[in-house]
Tab-separated table of C-alpha atoms in Angstrom:
chain	number	residue	atom	x	y	z
Y	544	MET	CA	0.000	0.000	0.000
Y	545	ASN	CA	2.833	2.399	0.927
Y	546	TYR	CA	4.525	1.537	-2.362
Y	547	LEU	CA	1.347	2.426	-4.258
Y	548	LYS	CA	0.923	5.667	-2.319
Y	549	ASN	CA	4.528	6.654	-3.002
Y	550	ASN	CA	4.167	5.974	-6.708
Y	551	LEU	CA	0.889	7.898	-6.889
Y	552	ARG	CA	2.515	10.787	-5.042
Y	553	ASN	CA	5.540	10.744	-7.359
Y	554	PHE	CA	3.254	10.590	-10.365
Y	555	ALA	CA	1.308	13.607	-9.080
Y	556	ILE	CA	4.521	15.583	-8.514
Y	557	LEU	CA	5.766	14.673	-11.980
Y	558	LEU	CA	2.424	15.653	-13.527
Y	559	VAL	CA	2.468	19.052	-11.813
Y	560	PHE	CA	6.072	19.545	-12.890
Y	561	ASN	CA	5.283	18.722	-16.513
Y	562	LEU	CA	2.173	20.901	-16.607
Y	563	SER	CA	4.078	23.775	-15.006
Y	564	GLY	CA	6.960	23.324	-17.423
Y	565	ALA	CA	4.595	23.381	-20.380
Y	566	SER	CA	2.974	26.551	-19.066
Y	567	PHE	CA	6.342	28.227	-18.508
Y	568	ALA	CA	7.541	27.182	-21.976
Y	569	GLN	CA	4.416	28.622	-23.550
Y	570	MET	CA	4.955	31.943	-21.752
Y	571	CYS	CA	8.598	31.928	-22.831
Y	572	ASP	CA	7.506	31.866	-26.476
Y	573	THR	CA	5.467	35.037	-25.943
Y	574	PHE	CA	8.016	37.410	-27.469
Y	575	PHE	CA	10.799	35.248	-28.833
Y	576	PRO	CA	10.400	32.012	-30.813
Y	577	MET	CA	12.568	29.955	-28.482
Y	578	ARG	CA	12.526	26.879	-30.682
Y	579	GLU	CA	15.462	24.925	-32.063
Y	580	GLY	CA	16.611	26.149	-35.470
Y	581	VAL	CA	14.452	29.278	-35.784
Y	582	ARG	CA	16.468	31.820	-37.770
Y	583	MET	CA	15.804	35.569	-37.908
Y	584	GLU	CA	17.381	37.560	-40.742
Y	585	TYR	CA	17.813	41.339	-40.625
Y	586	THR	CA	18.910	44.118	-42.970
Y	587	LEU	CA	20.946	47.039	-41.629
Y	588	HIS	CA	20.403	50.562	-43.018
Y	589	ASN	CA	22.226	53.855	-42.491
Y	590	LYS	CA	20.485	57.167	-41.774
Y	591	LYS	CA	19.709	57.660	-45.470
Y	592	GLY	CA	18.143	54.216	-45.817
Y	593	LYS	CA	21.065	52.685	-47.712
Y	594	VAL	CA	21.832	49.039	-46.934
Y	595	GLU	CA	24.977	48.732	-44.805
Y	596	GLY	CA	24.941	45.019	-44.142
Y	597	SER	CA	22.997	42.034	-42.878
Y	598	GLN	CA	22.639	40.179	-39.614
Y	599	TRP	CA	21.095	36.880	-38.582
Y	600	GLN	CA	20.208	35.218	-35.306
Y	601	GLU	CA	19.516	31.518	-34.829
Y	602	PHE	CA	18.170	29.683	-31.765
Y	603	ARG	CA	20.358	26.724	-30.862
Y	604	ASN	CA	20.623	24.275	-27.957
Y	605	VAL	CA	17.124	25.110	-26.774
Y	606	GLN	CA	16.498	23.324	-23.470
Y	607	LYS	CA	13.378	23.049	-21.340
Y	608	THR	CA	14.135	23.507	-17.647
Y	609	ALA	CA	12.165	23.185	-14.412
Y	610	ASN	CA	11.548	26.948	-14.556
Y	611	GLY	CA	11.056	27.502	-18.282
Y	612	THR	CA	13.429	27.599	-21.240
Y	613	GLU	CA	17.039	28.442	-22.013
Y	614	ALA	CA	18.725	28.797	-25.386
Y	615	GLU	CA	21.861	29.908	-27.178
Y	616	ILE	CA	21.522	32.691	-29.728
Y	617	HIS	CA	24.075	32.330	-32.501
Y	618	MET	CA	24.452	35.648	-34.314
Y	619	GLY	CA	26.295	36.579	-37.482
Y	620	PHE	CA	27.074	39.847	-39.259
Y	621	MET	CA	28.199	40.677	-42.790
Y	622	ASP	CA	28.790	44.012	-44.528
Y	623	ASP	CA	26.886	45.253	-47.595
Y	624	LYS	CA	29.405	43.571	-49.920
Y	625	GLY	CA	29.007	40.195	-48.267
Y	626	LYS	CA	32.432	40.439	-46.666
Y	627	ASN	CA	33.991	40.754	-43.202
Y	628	PRO	CA	31.754	38.124	-41.587
Y	629	TYR	CA	31.779	37.842	-37.821
Y	630	GLU	CA	29.887	35.510	-35.504
Y	631	MET	CA	29.226	35.399	-31.760
Y	632	THR	CA	27.019	33.521	-29.300
Y	633	TYR	CA	25.083	34.734	-26.283
Y	634	ASN	CA	22.433	33.208	-24.010
Y	635	MET	CA	18.740	33.756	-23.415
Y	636	THR	CA	16.790	32.323	-20.476
Y	637	CYS	CA	13.169	32.499	-19.386
Y	638	ASP	CA	11.391	31.501	-16.183
Y	639	GLY	CA	7.875	32.036	-17.518
Y	640	ASN	CA	7.626	35.593	-16.209
Y	641	ILE	CA	10.905	37.228	-17.222
Y	642	ILE	CA	13.045	36.771	-20.331
Y	643	ARG	CA	16.733	37.477	-19.687
Y	644	ILE	CA	19.067	38.277	-22.568
Y	645	ASP	CA	22.813	37.948	-22.007
Y	646	PHE	CA	24.469	41.330	-21.416
Y	647	LYS	CA	27.127	40.374	-23.989
Y	648	SER	CA	24.535	41.058	-26.673
Y	649	LEU	CA	24.949	44.783	-25.885
Y	650	LEU	CA	28.429	44.687	-27.408
Y	651	SER	CA	28.382	45.313	-31.142
Y	652	THR	CA	29.692	42.600	-33.454
Y	653	GLN	CA	32.265	45.055	-34.806
Y	654	MET	CA	33.535	45.759	-31.284
Y	655	MET	CA	33.764	42.069	-30.404
Y	656	GLU	CA	35.597	41.342	-33.652
Y	657	GLN	CA	38.073	44.184	-33.165
Y	658	TYR	CA	39.168	42.983	-29.729
Y	659	SER	CA	38.589	39.229	-30.116
Y	660	GLU	CA	42.325	38.420	-30.061
Y	661	MET	CA	42.970	40.357	-26.850
Y	662	GLU	CA	42.549	39.263	-23.243
Y	663	ALA	CA	39.295	40.748	-21.976
Y	664	GLU	CA	37.151	40.596	-18.834
Y	665	ILE	CA	33.440	41.089	-19.481
Y	666	THR	CA	30.848	41.703	-16.751
Y	667	GLY	CA	27.373	43.176	-16.717
Y	668	THR	CA	23.650	43.054	-16.002
Y	669	ASP	CA	21.338	41.091	-18.316
Y	670	ILE	CA	18.542	42.706	-20.300
Y	671	GLU	CA	15.193	41.773	-18.753
Y	672	LEU	CA	11.873	41.699	-20.564
Y	673	PRO	CA	8.620	40.640	-18.853
Y	674	THR	CA	6.536	38.116	-20.791
Y	675	GLN	CA	3.580	40.468	-20.307
Y	676	LEU	CA	3.995	44.062	-21.476
Y	677	LYS	CA	1.750	47.110	-21.467
Y	678	PRO	CA	2.243	50.753	-22.526
Y	679	GLY	CA	3.688	52.901	-19.755
Y	680	MET	CA	5.591	50.030	-18.131
Y	681	GLU	CA	9.127	50.854	-16.944
Y	682	LEU	CA	11.818	48.209	-17.417
Y	683	PRO	CA	15.056	47.518	-15.493
Y	684	ASP	CA	18.388	48.989	-16.604
Y	685	ALA	CA	21.027	46.774	-18.216
Y	686	GLY	CA	24.682	47.173	-19.056
Y	687	VAL	CA	28.008	45.613	-19.912
Y	688	SER	CA	31.614	46.479	-19.082
Y	689	MET	CA	34.659	45.146	-20.930
Y	690	LYS	CA	38.205	45.551	-19.606
Y	691	ILE	CA	40.833	44.852	-22.248
Y	692	ASN	CA	44.453	44.008	-21.474
Y	693	MET	CA	46.529	45.815	-24.093
Y	694	GLY	CA	49.895	45.007	-22.575
Y	695	ALA	CA	51.269	48.328	-21.380
Y	696	MET	CA	47.805	49.574	-20.450
Y	697	ASN	CA	44.248	48.483	-19.837
Y	698	MET	CA	41.304	49.919	-21.708
Y	699	LYS	CA	37.722	49.927	-20.410
Y	700	MET	CA	34.551	50.116	-22.455
Y	701	GLU	CA	31.042	50.359	-21.070
Y	702	VAL	CA	27.568	50.251	-22.563
Y	703	GLU	CA	24.606	51.222	-20.396
Y	704	MET	CA	20.941	50.782	-21.289
Y	705	THR	CA	18.828	53.041	-19.077
Y	706	ASN	CA	15.420	54.762	-19.007
Y	707	ARG	CA	13.818	51.696	-20.561
Y	708	LYS	CA	10.062	51.958	-20.972
Y	709	VAL	CA	7.213	50.615	-23.095
Y	710	GLU	CA	5.988	53.635	-25.055
Y	711	LYS	CA	3.029	52.267	-26.995
Y	712	LYS	CA	1.644	49.562	-29.269
Y	713	GLU	CA	2.008	50.053	-32.998
Y	714	THR	CA	1.509	48.083	-36.208
Y	715	ILE	CA	4.433	48.263	-38.630
Y	716	THR	CA	5.316	46.673	-41.963
Y	717	VAL	CA	8.819	45.387	-42.756
Y	718	PRO	CA	10.086	43.054	-45.526
Y	719	ALA	CA	9.194	40.000	-43.374
Y	720	GLY	CA	5.539	41.105	-43.051
Y	721	THR	CA	3.173	43.220	-40.961
Y	722	PHE	CA	3.351	42.926	-37.182
Y	723	ASP	CA	1.635	44.305	-34.092
Y	724	CYS	CA	4.446	45.538	-31.856
Y	725	TYR	CA	5.295	47.044	-28.514
Y	726	VAL	CA	7.636	50.030	-28.902
Y	727	ILE	CA	10.383	50.040	-26.263
Y	728	TYR	CA	12.555	53.117	-25.730
Y	729	SER	CA	15.959	53.201	-24.044
Y	730	ASP	CA	18.976	55.462	-23.648
Y	731	ASN	CA	22.044	53.551	-24.784
Y	732	ARG	CA	25.184	55.156	-23.439
Y	733	SER	CA	28.603	54.152	-24.729
Y	734	LYS	CA	31.781	55.051	-22.835
Y	735	MET	CA	35.334	54.322	-23.996
Y	736	MET	CA	38.427	56.169	-22.812
Y	737	MET	CA	37.531	59.880	-23.048
Y	738	VAL	CA	34.562	59.337	-25.385
Y	739	ASP	CA	31.109	59.333	-23.782
Y	740	LYS	CA	28.089	59.238	-26.092
Y	741	ASN	CA	24.379	58.605	-25.697
Y	742	TYR	CA	22.399	56.933	-28.468
Y	743	PRO	CA	18.634	56.839	-27.803
Y	744	ASN	CA	17.113	53.659	-29.182
Y	745	ARG	CA	13.681	52.272	-30.048
Y	746	SER	CA	12.882	48.617	-30.566
Y	747	TRP	CA	9.677	47.205	-32.040
Y	748	ILE	CA	8.948	43.803	-30.469
Y	749	SER	CA	6.145	41.542	-31.638
Y	750	GLU	CA	4.605	38.614	-29.780
Y	751	GLY	CA	5.820	35.273	-31.088
Y	752	VAL	CA	8.417	36.920	-33.312
Y	753	GLY	CA	10.746	39.039	-31.211
Y	754	THR	CA	12.552	42.099	-32.503
Y	755	VAL	CA	11.046	43.344	-35.763
Y	756	LYS	CA	12.792	46.705	-36.043
Y	757	THR	CA	15.287	48.909	-34.196
Y	758	GLU	CA	16.273	52.546	-34.650
Y	759	SER	CA	19.194	54.443	-33.110
Y	760	TYR	CA	19.379	58.228	-32.892
Y	761	ASN	CA	21.931	60.906	-32.085
Y	762	GLY	CA	21.685	63.311	-29.160
Y	763	LYS	CA	19.380	65.584	-31.159
Y	764	GLY	CA	16.966	62.768	-31.955
Y	765	LYS	CA	17.961	62.359	-35.596
Y	766	LEU	CA	18.074	58.851	-37.051
Y	767	LEU	CA	21.541	57.292	-37.253
Y	768	ASN	CA	20.741	53.744	-38.392
Y	769	SER	CA	18.033	51.120	-38.396
Y	770	THR	CA	17.628	47.358	-38.535
Y	771	VAL	CA	14.555	45.618	-39.977
Y	772	LEU	CA	13.444	41.989	-40.020
Y	773	SER	CA	13.723	40.673	-43.575
Y	774	ALA	CA	12.877	36.983	-43.083
Y	775	ILE	CA	11.940	34.319	-40.533
Y	776	LYS	CA	12.967	30.728	-41.174
Y	777	ASP	CA	11.627	27.915	-38.979
């Protein structure tokens, strides 16, 4: 009898665990398609709308956990002539309520490529995105710091993402299609040596798709560059 009770109890615990895991996994797919092999392709434009290059992101090693889902995001960049390719990997995790994106993703591919052969220490705070958004919501700050050993001296670079907030909902059309999006604003501050610049940023994020479009501006609010979703491959 005790054996039967123990097995029934274990079965009940396992059932709750599986149902909870399924629920968490479903919530984790709210904004990003955290499924093995999903590939997002983007086109990069300068302030005049001219194509500057392309970028892609692919979900790999997607694992279901007791709390939700975790995945590796493999990202690649190429210039407008199809040259100078560079690739990097960062992590994304989700516990059903919060999606956390590795702070390393704040470092540009060009920056990572430039200092890839040097000894570097990278620390930071992950980007957090609730699985449920609404206009007016304020989001936590994020940032990354990279200390580079250059032999005779050390160089420090920092990127801070502050004043994050959900501005509104908006429907936009990009080469990949038409999407209902949340518009998220942030101040992206870049500091290196004596150079300290702020680049306001807006990201359009759609449920089930992820980032559809981004725009970066100068201190006067004028467009510097943009990235748009050109294709989704599942």
